XYZ file of C-alpha atoms in Angstrom:
690
model
C 30.242 -41.063 8.550
C 27.167 -42.932 9.814
C 23.835 -41.407 10.713
C 24.268 -42.629 14.279
C 27.397 -40.614 14.646
C 25.615 -37.457 13.475
C 22.745 -37.743 15.891
C 24.488 -39.150 18.967
C 26.088 -36.329 20.995
C 28.256 -38.768 22.883
C 30.136 -39.660 19.761
C 32.892 -37.133 19.147
C 33.043 -35.337 15.906
C 35.926 -33.761 14.068
C 36.958 -30.215 15.121
C 35.816 -28.742 11.873
C 32.291 -29.977 12.526
C 32.124 -28.952 16.193
C 29.379 -26.270 15.718
C 27.413 -28.104 13.054
C 23.782 -28.770 13.707
C 21.422 -31.083 11.851
C 19.058 -29.421 9.406
C 15.762 -30.785 8.356
C 16.345 -29.147 5.018
C 19.738 -30.201 3.698
C 19.766 -27.206 1.303
C 19.440 -24.592 4.127
C 22.464 -22.476 5.183
C 23.591 -21.606 8.692
C 21.469 -18.759 10.200
C 23.682 -16.002 11.702
C 22.703 -13.804 14.716
C 21.254 -10.547 13.407
C 23.473 -7.443 13.914
C 20.618 -5.584 15.602
C 21.247 -7.660 18.741
C 24.650 -6.042 19.245
C 24.878 -3.800 22.313
C 27.573 -1.167 22.753
C 28.749 -0.611 26.300
C 29.602 2.838 27.638
C 33.302 1.986 27.520
C 33.063 1.201 23.830
C 33.313 -2.645 24.252
C 30.868 -4.937 22.603
C 28.491 -6.996 24.712
C 29.311 -10.675 24.525
C 25.764 -11.528 23.526
C 26.227 -9.670 20.323
C 29.481 -11.281 19.272
C 29.366 -12.667 15.767
C 29.644 -16.472 15.881
C 32.680 -17.999 14.223
C 32.163 -18.709 10.580
C 31.325 -22.173 9.345
C 33.563 -23.834 6.953
C 31.390 -23.304 3.918
C 34.034 -22.619 1.384
C 35.364 -19.382 -0.169
C 31.960 -17.798 -0.600
C 31.192 -17.941 3.133
C 34.656 -16.615 3.974
C 34.150 -13.571 1.723
C 30.720 -12.886 3.190
C 32.062 -13.181 6.712
C 34.914 -10.805 5.928
C 32.513 -8.170 4.559
C 30.257 -8.532 7.569
C 33.148 -8.143 9.991
C 34.290 -4.994 8.146
C 30.753 -3.582 8.304
C 30.509 -4.412 11.981
C 33.816 -2.658 12.733
C 32.685 0.437 10.827
C 29.338 0.500 12.642
C 31.087 -0.007 15.959
C 33.389 2.932 15.180
C 30.428 5.165 14.302
C 28.598 4.191 17.467
C 31.691 4.942 19.527
C 32.018 8.396 17.887
C 28.328 9.191 18.416
C 28.584 8.191 22.032
C 31.725 10.309 22.481
C 30.030 13.393 20.936
C 26.937 12.843 23.059
C 29.047 12.719 26.227
C 30.913 15.871 25.211
C 27.633 17.710 24.513
C 26.295 16.682 27.903
C 29.452 17.866 29.606
C 29.340 21.212 27.765
C 25.699 21.799 28.701
C 26.432 20.983 32.328
C 29.459 23.292 32.283
C 27.483 26.190 30.779
C 24.688 25.749 33.305
C 27.196 25.693 36.149
C 28.888 28.820 34.797
C 25.542 30.642 34.464
C 24.555 29.719 38.019
C 28.008 30.763 39.189
C 27.735 34.110 37.335
C 24.327 34.833 38.884
C 25.656 33.907 42.334
C 28.681 36.148 41.815
C 26.433 38.994 40.656
C 24.231 38.659 43.738
C 27.313 38.424 45.950
C 28.788 41.526 44.314
C 25.514 43.385 44.910
C 25.525 42.455 48.585
C 29.194 43.336 49.044
C 28.785 46.624 47.183
C 25.771 47.596 49.275
C 27.664 46.822 52.481
C 30.579 48.894 51.216
C 28.298 51.796 50.257
C 26.673 51.722 53.678
C 30.100 51.851 55.302
C 31.262 54.676 53.012
C 28.101 56.655 53.781
C 28.657 56.171 57.477
C 32.302 57.231 57.180
C 31.327 60.305 55.143
C 28.857 61.350 57.818
C 31.498 60.883 60.496
C 34.043 62.774 58.397
C 31.634 65.704 57.987
C 31.108 65.840 61.726
C 34.856 65.759 62.383
C 36.445 67.737 59.569
C 33.529 70.039 58.785
C 33.790 71.612 55.345
C 35.843 71.245 52.169
C 38.039 73.973 50.722
C 35.341 75.342 48.424
C 32.850 75.663 51.246
C 35.444 77.450 53.388
C 36.217 79.776 50.468
C 32.573 80.669 50.003
C 31.987 81.218 53.672
C 34.876 83.679 53.628
C 33.449 85.508 50.617
C 29.997 85.671 52.152
C 31.482 86.863 55.453
C 33.202 89.712 53.557
C 29.771 90.647 52.163
C 28.353 90.890 55.671
C 31.329 93.034 56.767
C 30.545 95.508 53.978
C 26.850 95.613 54.900
C 27.801 96.102 58.528
C 30.135 98.976 57.682
C 33.262 97.173 58.940
C 35.191 97.487 55.655
C 34.909 99.723 52.624
C 33.808 98.457 49.246
C 37.341 99.010 47.902
C 38.942 96.931 50.649
C 36.261 94.267 50.209
C 37.105 93.984 46.517
C 40.772 93.363 47.358
C 39.861 90.791 50.001
C 37.566 88.972 47.598
C 40.257 88.902 44.916
C 42.747 87.456 47.389
C 40.350 84.648 48.305
C 39.409 83.990 44.682
C 43.028 83.852 43.484
C 43.898 81.181 46.042
C 40.619 79.311 45.708
C 41.131 76.971 42.763
C 43.503 74.033 43.159
C 44.348 71.129 40.874
C 42.496 68.769 43.206
C 39.296 70.788 42.929
C 39.426 70.959 39.153
C 40.653 67.520 38.197
C 39.219 65.192 40.843
C 36.372 64.291 38.499
C 38.522 64.082 35.363
C 41.072 61.419 36.332
C 39.017 58.673 34.697
C 39.398 60.268 31.277
C 41.999 59.205 28.707
C 45.464 60.767 28.674
C 44.713 62.953 25.633
C 41.496 64.279 27.154
C 43.150 64.908 30.511
C 46.047 66.712 28.805
C 43.569 68.957 26.969
C 41.917 69.847 30.290
C 45.327 70.518 31.851
C 46.227 72.873 29.028
C 42.861 74.600 29.306
C 43.365 75.027 33.043
C 46.880 76.361 32.478
C 45.558 79.005 30.096
C 42.630 79.840 32.361
C 44.871 80.253 35.402
C 46.721 83.015 33.581
C 43.599 85.060 33.009
C 40.973 86.373 35.373
C 37.966 84.120 35.690
C 34.567 85.749 35.365
C 32.562 86.705 38.419
C 28.961 85.763 37.646
C 25.904 86.352 39.844
C 22.722 84.448 39.005
C 19.521 86.223 40.040
C 16.943 83.456 39.757
C 13.915 81.773 41.298
C 14.972 78.095 41.424
C 18.043 76.043 42.249
C 18.511 72.317 42.658
C 18.264 70.807 45.256
C 16.822 73.713 47.266
C 13.697 74.416 45.225
C 12.907 72.712 41.932
C 9.848 73.070 39.728
C 11.130 72.991 36.151
C 14.337 72.808 34.106
C 15.696 76.066 35.551
C 16.710 74.410 38.846
C 19.110 71.724 37.510
C 20.426 74.172 34.921
C 21.434 76.752 37.566
C 23.292 74.189 39.656
C 24.811 72.247 36.761
C 26.115 75.312 34.920
C 27.374 77.010 38.094
C 29.380 73.969 39.149
C 30.832 73.589 35.649
C 31.902 77.243 35.639
C 33.544 76.973 39.052
C 35.392 73.795 38.033
C 37.023 75.865 35.280
C 38.096 78.673 37.596
C 35.190 81.163 37.461
C 33.472 82.552 40.544
C 29.723 81.964 40.558
C 27.114 82.840 43.150
C 23.344 82.652 43.286
C 20.694 84.968 44.762
C 17.311 83.367 45.590
C 14.120 84.329 47.419
C 13.967 82.683 50.838
C 10.912 80.538 50.208
C 9.267 78.862 53.165
C 9.505 75.589 51.237
C 13.311 75.652 50.756
C 15.150 72.437 51.589
C 17.601 74.054 53.989
C 19.180 70.703 54.940
C 21.166 71.043 51.705
C 22.710 74.371 52.813
C 26.076 74.326 54.564
C 26.918 77.120 56.972
C 23.524 78.809 56.779
C 23.611 82.056 58.721
C 21.792 85.374 58.865
C 23.806 88.508 58.193
C 23.490 90.780 61.227
C 23.116 94.017 59.277
C 20.289 96.183 58.001
C 19.281 95.638 54.389
C 16.675 97.746 52.658
C 15.205 97.807 49.176
C 12.945 100.238 47.361
C 9.386 99.221 46.489
C 6.134 101.132 46.044
C 7.618 104.489 46.942
C 9.496 103.574 50.130
C 12.267 101.430 51.585
C 11.464 98.026 53.066
C 13.623 95.875 55.299
C 14.919 92.435 54.339
C 16.715 89.680 56.139
C 19.751 88.392 54.267
C 20.831 84.776 54.703
C 23.952 83.159 53.253
C 25.198 79.601 52.821
C 26.908 77.189 50.457
C 25.057 74.688 48.266
C 27.122 72.068 46.415
C 30.118 74.352 46.456
C 28.208 77.441 45.303
C 27.725 80.549 47.413
C 24.030 81.342 47.818
C 22.334 84.450 49.212
C 18.681 84.318 50.300
C 16.522 87.449 50.465
C 13.628 87.382 52.941
C 11.207 90.359 52.842
C 10.012 91.530 56.249
C 7.035 93.739 55.375
C 5.947 91.610 52.391
C 6.548 88.394 54.284
C 3.752 86.566 52.469
C 5.428 86.960 49.054
C 7.500 83.788 49.412
C 5.697 82.043 52.237
C 3.352 79.998 50.043
C 2.862 76.426 48.891
C 3.724 76.983 45.216
C 6.308 79.396 43.901
C 4.535 80.303 40.624
C 1.059 81.028 39.295
C -0.118 83.485 41.943
C -2.167 86.604 41.036
C 0.563 88.907 42.386
C 3.544 87.194 40.702
C 4.562 90.468 39.049
C 4.790 92.211 42.441
C 6.529 89.277 44.126
C 9.318 88.812 41.602
C 9.731 92.515 40.867
C 10.301 93.074 44.588
C 12.873 90.281 44.664
C 14.662 91.616 41.549
C 14.968 95.131 42.971
C 16.033 93.798 46.398
C 18.767 91.698 44.727
C 20.226 94.755 42.994
C 20.056 96.818 46.185
C 21.931 94.070 48.047
C 24.622 93.773 45.324
C 25.191 97.522 45.261
C 25.393 97.906 49.049
C 27.714 94.901 49.478
C 30.192 96.452 47.057
C 30.176 93.527 44.668
C 31.336 94.281 41.143
C 30.450 91.176 39.124
C 31.412 90.840 35.487
C 27.977 89.504 34.584
C 24.523 89.633 36.121
C 22.849 86.494 34.806
C 19.034 86.740 34.699
C 16.515 83.983 34.066
C 13.108 84.005 32.381
C 10.560 86.767 32.888
C 10.679 86.511 36.686
C 14.015 88.362 36.897
C 14.103 89.935 33.390
C 13.155 93.318 34.886
C 16.651 93.467 36.390
C 17.832 94.575 32.909
C 16.059 97.952 32.752
C 16.530 98.455 36.516
C 20.252 97.979 36.120
C 20.722 100.349 33.171
C 18.364 103.043 34.441
C 19.451 103.067 38.091
C 22.279 100.781 39.209
C 24.883 101.108 36.473
C 25.551 104.547 37.982
C 26.119 103.088 41.460
C 29.582 101.594 40.904
C 28.458 98.822 38.540
C 29.431 100.445 35.272
C 31.666 97.511 34.245
C 28.962 94.890 34.814
C 27.001 93.467 31.882
C 23.610 91.748 31.580
C 22.908 88.254 30.238
C 19.362 86.859 30.050
C 18.640 83.150 29.716
C 15.209 81.904 28.610
C 14.070 78.320 29.097
C 11.347 79.173 26.570
C 9.070 82.022 25.492
C 5.725 80.539 26.478
C 5.648 82.476 29.783
C 6.104 86.253 29.379
C 4.091 88.171 32.047
C 1.833 90.920 30.640
C 0.667 93.598 33.074
C -0.456 97.214 33.428
C 2.293 99.766 32.548
C 1.773 101.747 35.757
C 3.024 98.777 37.790
C 6.547 99.400 36.524
C 6.685 102.350 38.926
C 6.533 99.956 41.908
C 10.219 99.198 41.563
C 11.265 102.687 40.496
C 10.980 102.502 36.687
C 9.329 105.148 34.506
C 6.242 103.645 32.772
C 5.951 106.437 30.225
C 9.518 105.937 29.035
C 9.291 102.149 28.845
C 5.785 101.626 27.435
C 6.964 101.883 23.831
C 6.983 99.417 20.886
C 10.794 99.155 20.919
C 10.937 98.551 24.689
C 8.261 96.993 26.913
C 5.009 97.430 24.958
C 3.461 94.090 24.011
C 3.121 93.580 20.251
C -0.414 92.156 20.310
C -1.874 93.773 23.442
C -0.425 97.234 23.093
C -2.089 98.581 26.239
C 0.066 96.218 28.340
C 3.766 95.878 29.032
C 5.567 92.582 28.347
C 8.236 91.904 30.994
C 10.100 89.205 29.061
C 10.203 91.414 25.967
C 11.742 94.198 28.072
C 14.337 91.753 29.368
C 15.368 90.835 25.810
C 15.634 94.519 24.821
C 17.706 95.541 27.872
C 20.116 92.544 27.927
C 23.519 92.496 26.262
C 23.102 88.849 25.241
C 20.207 86.373 25.318
C 20.728 82.615 25.547
C 17.834 80.333 24.631
C 18.119 76.886 26.187
C 17.289 74.230 23.609
C 19.068 70.973 22.879
C 17.447 70.265 19.506
C 15.966 73.453 18.023
C 17.798 75.759 15.667
C 17.978 79.495 16.197
C 15.794 80.058 13.125
C 13.056 77.755 14.322
C 13.033 79.356 17.749
C 12.563 82.816 16.259
C 9.977 81.900 13.632
C 7.972 79.107 15.256
C 8.520 79.088 19.003
C 8.564 82.771 19.991
C 4.929 83.021 21.152
C 4.426 86.476 19.687
C 7.964 87.758 20.284
C 9.133 87.123 16.708
C 9.440 90.858 15.815
C 11.520 91.536 18.932
C 13.711 88.440 18.514
C 14.240 89.216 14.838
C 15.288 92.772 15.676
C 17.722 91.478 18.334
C 18.752 88.214 16.634
C 22.448 89.113 16.826
C 22.101 88.923 20.611
C 20.637 85.423 20.505
C 22.638 82.265 21.201
C 21.310 78.712 21.521
C 22.755 76.433 24.211
C 21.922 72.780 24.931
C 21.055 71.379 28.333
C 23.561 69.140 30.059
C 23.649 66.587 32.856
C 25.774 65.918 35.912
C 28.529 63.598 34.674
C 29.930 63.142 38.175
C 26.721 61.434 39.283
C 25.818 59.856 35.940
C 28.927 57.923 34.926
C 28.779 54.120 34.436
C 32.473 53.715 35.287
C 31.954 55.097 38.816
C 28.180 54.860 39.413
C 27.669 53.662 42.984
C 24.194 52.311 42.164
C 25.404 49.713 39.636
C 26.266 46.126 40.626
C 29.194 46.197 38.171
C 30.741 49.317 36.642
C 31.774 49.521 32.997
C 33.271 51.819 30.362
C 34.013 51.879 26.625
C 37.233 49.935 27.327
C 35.401 47.179 29.194
C 31.686 46.701 28.501
C 31.237 43.389 30.325
C 29.633 45.143 33.257
C 26.776 46.379 31.063
C 25.617 42.802 30.478
C 25.712 42.179 34.236
C 23.550 45.291 34.734
C 21.133 44.008 32.089
C 20.797 40.677 33.905
C 20.231 42.575 37.165
C 17.386 44.607 35.614
C 15.813 41.492 34.099
C 16.006 39.655 37.425
C 14.494 42.569 39.320
C 11.743 42.847 36.722
C 11.091 39.104 36.726
C 11.522 38.739 32.969
C 13.625 36.324 30.922
C 17.401 36.732 31.235
C 18.108 35.382 27.760
C 21.259 37.030 26.425
C 19.815 37.732 22.967
C 16.792 39.663 24.297
C 16.772 43.400 23.551
C 15.831 45.389 26.656
C 14.042 48.721 26.187
C 13.814 51.118 29.125
C 11.316 53.959 29.447
C 10.827 56.583 32.174
C 7.360 58.089 32.395
C 6.488 61.097 34.525
C 4.083 64.001 34.460
C 6.602 65.935 32.363
C 7.550 63.180 29.905
C 4.664 63.990 27.544
C 4.097 60.516 26.087
C 1.054 59.838 23.934
C 0.053 56.593 25.658
C -2.193 55.425 22.818
C 0.645 55.781 20.337
C 3.009 54.199 22.842
C 0.807 51.110 23.170
C 1.069 50.419 19.435
C 4.841 50.923 19.479
C 5.246 48.533 22.427
C 3.012 45.826 20.946
C 4.936 45.852 17.666
C 8.269 45.679 19.469
C 7.127 42.766 21.653
C 6.315 40.801 18.494
C 9.901 41.438 17.399
C 11.203 39.945 20.650
C 11.853 43.103 22.699
C 11.464 43.361 26.465
C 10.290 46.525 28.263
C 10.872 48.028 31.682
C 8.773 51.117 32.530
C 9.710 53.302 35.466
C 7.101 55.783 36.661
C 6.548 58.262 39.445
C 3.855 56.937 41.729
C 3.736 60.137 43.776
C 1.789 61.802 40.960
C -1.702 60.280 40.879
C -2.370 61.024 37.206
C 0.867 59.307 36.176
C 0.060 56.326 38.393
C -3.412 55.898 36.896
C -2.091 56.269 33.350
C 0.561 53.606 33.932
C -2.013 51.234 35.447
C -4.231 51.624 32.424
C -1.247 51.212 30.128
C -0.197 47.988 31.874
C -3.661 46.486 31.488
C -3.650 47.313 27.771
C -0.275 45.654 27.060
C -0.332 42.803 29.545
C 2.673 40.649 28.615
C 5.316 38.614 30.463
C 8.073 40.608 28.740
C 6.812 43.959 30.061
C 7.378 45.139 33.634
C 6.081 48.311 35.313
C 7.687 49.973 38.332
C 5.307 52.652 39.611
C 7.381 54.339 42.300
C 10.473 56.208 41.166
C 13.647 54.976 42.795
C 17.034 56.628 42.224
C 19.032 53.390 42.327
C 16.605 51.636 39.990
C 16.709 54.597 37.615
C 20.497 54.293 37.266
C 20.202 50.531 36.803
C 17.576 50.905 34.051
C 19.858 53.242 32.085
C 22.795 50.856 32.544
C 20.909 47.651 31.729
C 18.844 48.860 28.766
C 19.932 48.492 25.142
C 17.507 51.257 24.114
C 15.859 54.092 26.045
C 12.499 55.078 24.576
C 12.029 58.874 24.654
C 9.125 61.176 23.943
C 11.496 63.847 22.632
C 15.216 64.478 22.422
C 14.553 67.954 23.831
C 14.295 66.813 27.434
C 15.490 69.572 29.797
C 14.093 68.096 32.997
C 14.603 64.314 32.930
C 17.612 64.470 30.545
C 16.885 60.911 29.384
C 18.603 61.129 25.949
C 21.799 62.583 27.421
C 22.052 59.986 30.190
C 21.160 57.169 27.781
C 24.069 58.040 25.471
C 26.466 58.094 28.416
C 25.312 54.658 29.601
C 25.464 52.951 26.194
C 21.703 52.845 25.601
C 20.436 54.254 22.305
C 17.867 57.075 22.768
C 15.035 56.378 20.322
C 11.887 58.441 19.825
C 8.476 56.824 20.306
C 7.630 58.028 16.797
C 9.559 57.230 13.626
C 12.098 59.987 14.073
C 11.720 63.113 16.189
C 9.585 65.847 14.632
C 12.283 68.367 15.507
C 14.646 66.611 13.099
C 12.283 66.850 10.160
C 11.936 70.617 10.314
C 12.610 72.596 7.133
C 16.294 72.860 6.290
C 15.836 76.645 5.911
C 16.063 76.920 9.691
C 18.707 74.270 10.346
C 21.620 76.666 10.774
C 23.058 77.345 14.217
C 22.034 74.070 15.820
C 23.799 72.488 18.768
C 26.428 69.756 18.540
C 24.034 67.433 20.310
C 21.383 68.033 17.656
C 23.936 67.422 14.898
C 24.973 64.140 16.501
C 21.403 62.921 16.953
C 20.526 63.758 13.344
C 23.360 61.526 12.155
C 22.772 58.560 14.478
C 19.757 57.471 16.515
C 17.514 60.472 15.973
C 16.224 59.446 12.567
C 15.172 55.872 13.360
C 12.026 54.397 14.839
C 12.082 51.718 17.522
C 11.353 49.051 14.913
C 14.267 50.229 12.775
C 16.553 50.271 15.806
C 15.598 46.677 16.655
C 16.278 45.594 13.074
C 19.714 47.204 13.037
C 20.652 45.635 16.361
C 19.763 42.191 15.035
C 21.071 42.468 11.482
C 24.102 44.757 11.898
C 25.400 44.134 15.429
C 28.950 45.327 14.691
C 27.715 48.635 13.212
C 25.374 49.102 16.161
C 28.144 48.410 18.663
C 30.355 51.025 16.995
C 27.553 53.604 17.239
C 27.042 52.858 20.920
C 30.738 53.112 21.794
C 31.097 56.367 19.860
C 28.069 57.803 21.662
C 29.468 56.878 25.079
C 32.665 58.811 24.294
C 30.760 62.017 23.555
C 30.572 64.619 26.302
C 27.148 66.252 26.507
C 27.431 67.226 30.169
C 27.168 70.717 31.643
C 30.966 70.964 31.324
C 30.958 70.707 27.546
C 28.908 72.640 24.961
C 26.637 74.328 27.507
C 29.652 75.676 29.394
C 31.406 76.768 26.192
C 28.364 78.683 24.924
C 27.937 80.561 28.183
C 31.610 81.488 28.520
C 31.515 82.691 24.919
C 28.534 84.882 25.823
C 30.262 86.234 28.936
C 33.331 87.085 26.860
C 31.176 88.812 24.243
C 29.309 90.998 26.729
C 32.497 91.952 28.578
C 34.051 93.155 25.331
C 31.169 95.558 24.677
């Protein structure tokens, strides 16, 4: 072939030389397009610009090289296609998860709105129903019983006939609907046990118990006595016992909570300071419990004051009320099985009963005294005992009323212990031994002498109001069988608090009030350490108390953090939501008779954890650990021995073990209907057998 043919494009060349180009260096090889110029389309095809040019006819060596390159290109193309496919799938999954999260939040907000609308409608219907239908069966029953009392006082019927009429009403009072309306959510085995218990109870006479006390929720509430009176009374009536309450008619009573309030049109007198004094008697029904109010006429200022305690004449005020209560019971012809007294304020009923009233047709009645604690005892001059008709000379003795330390004075609470058939000390965590030896406030000799009388009962809570499966304040309800709603409640709390809604965050709730007793300096250190471990906090306070408000403000400034939120004003709905949404509830103590935080926390699947590394009550000497409550036993074996830091570690490192603990705790019953009820009925049975 001539040179002219090679360089003249017009001269055709052979097909095998079609893509040949002249080289200045005859020893150079053909330069291939680098593979980096290849471009993969989204559909997996290869861009034409990156196609590998056909091989030159350079012999066997070039063919082998081309074959290897093509194989490498196919492999690279396959890898690129796979990477692109995985990338697209990841994008789709992320988009799907985001859509689902947005959808879940929208559904949660929608559920909240729908539930609130439904609650508003239910509330409106309930109000209309009350106006139309009036009262439920229990209210009607109690109004009948109270009307019988007024007939006796008015002389219309004899005490014997009244007793028969009362028994007739009582025997037809309890129905299956009344007893089991709040138990239908329980499992079959638990419901069967309650049915069997009811069957046995219906065959025997229920106890007739009269509380003579100074507080009752929701009428007048200062301390733990008020919720205890109402909670225990309702539990007793649910099991077929007849319970009524006698209270002073304070000027500050919330009478809107009383159904059928009426004044008995009959004279009522009581003895005080050497003569008889008139009283007005009012009756009504509060949360299904018959209540009698005593209003002094001559001593009208006794209960017409701002506060109900801590007045210079408290001895006179409550002694008058105690004597007036007994006079009313005797005249109305009531023959209760048990007169149930409370704290020093009505402890004097014990000696009054045995010295005077047991001989007035009450010989089969027995006395039970309950103490919320021994820190308040009432010491006064012995001669004052004569105001209500007692003999000071006979009672001012070491084995009766004489105070152990101040022997010239009488101790009213000590006298109540001596003259009662049984004494119940309310304490969720303390053992009987510790109460006697370390918490008796000078009454140790008396309590030791009468230790066989002593029983320890735990506080409870209202499981009809505090139940996550039916709680009207929650956006989504939940139970041990289906816990999904708890996560929705957690998201709702986080949203309301304006903190991160990350699923792995551990939410710690804490309720602070004047009574909670937190050491805020210690609490700051606990919170800071927990924040470093990734915990979130929601604090709920009571802004109506100025000291609590100022303390929370100072606390917030000290632990300023985006994962900590403070709510200053107590709100009932928010309180329920905090229990439901929290993983942990931080407590000052597990002995919490007023707020009942540990008990409610267990029911809502939030672990109650002490601000310190284990509650001091649990580290008390084992010498005094006999006769403790079931609640105390449970706490000692679960959450009671761990600090907040230890609880956080276990949640992170042993989630399955933690979940089992939580579910087991939710199944426990620490309400008024459980151990508290059982201890009191046991005491009633014991005193009736004396």
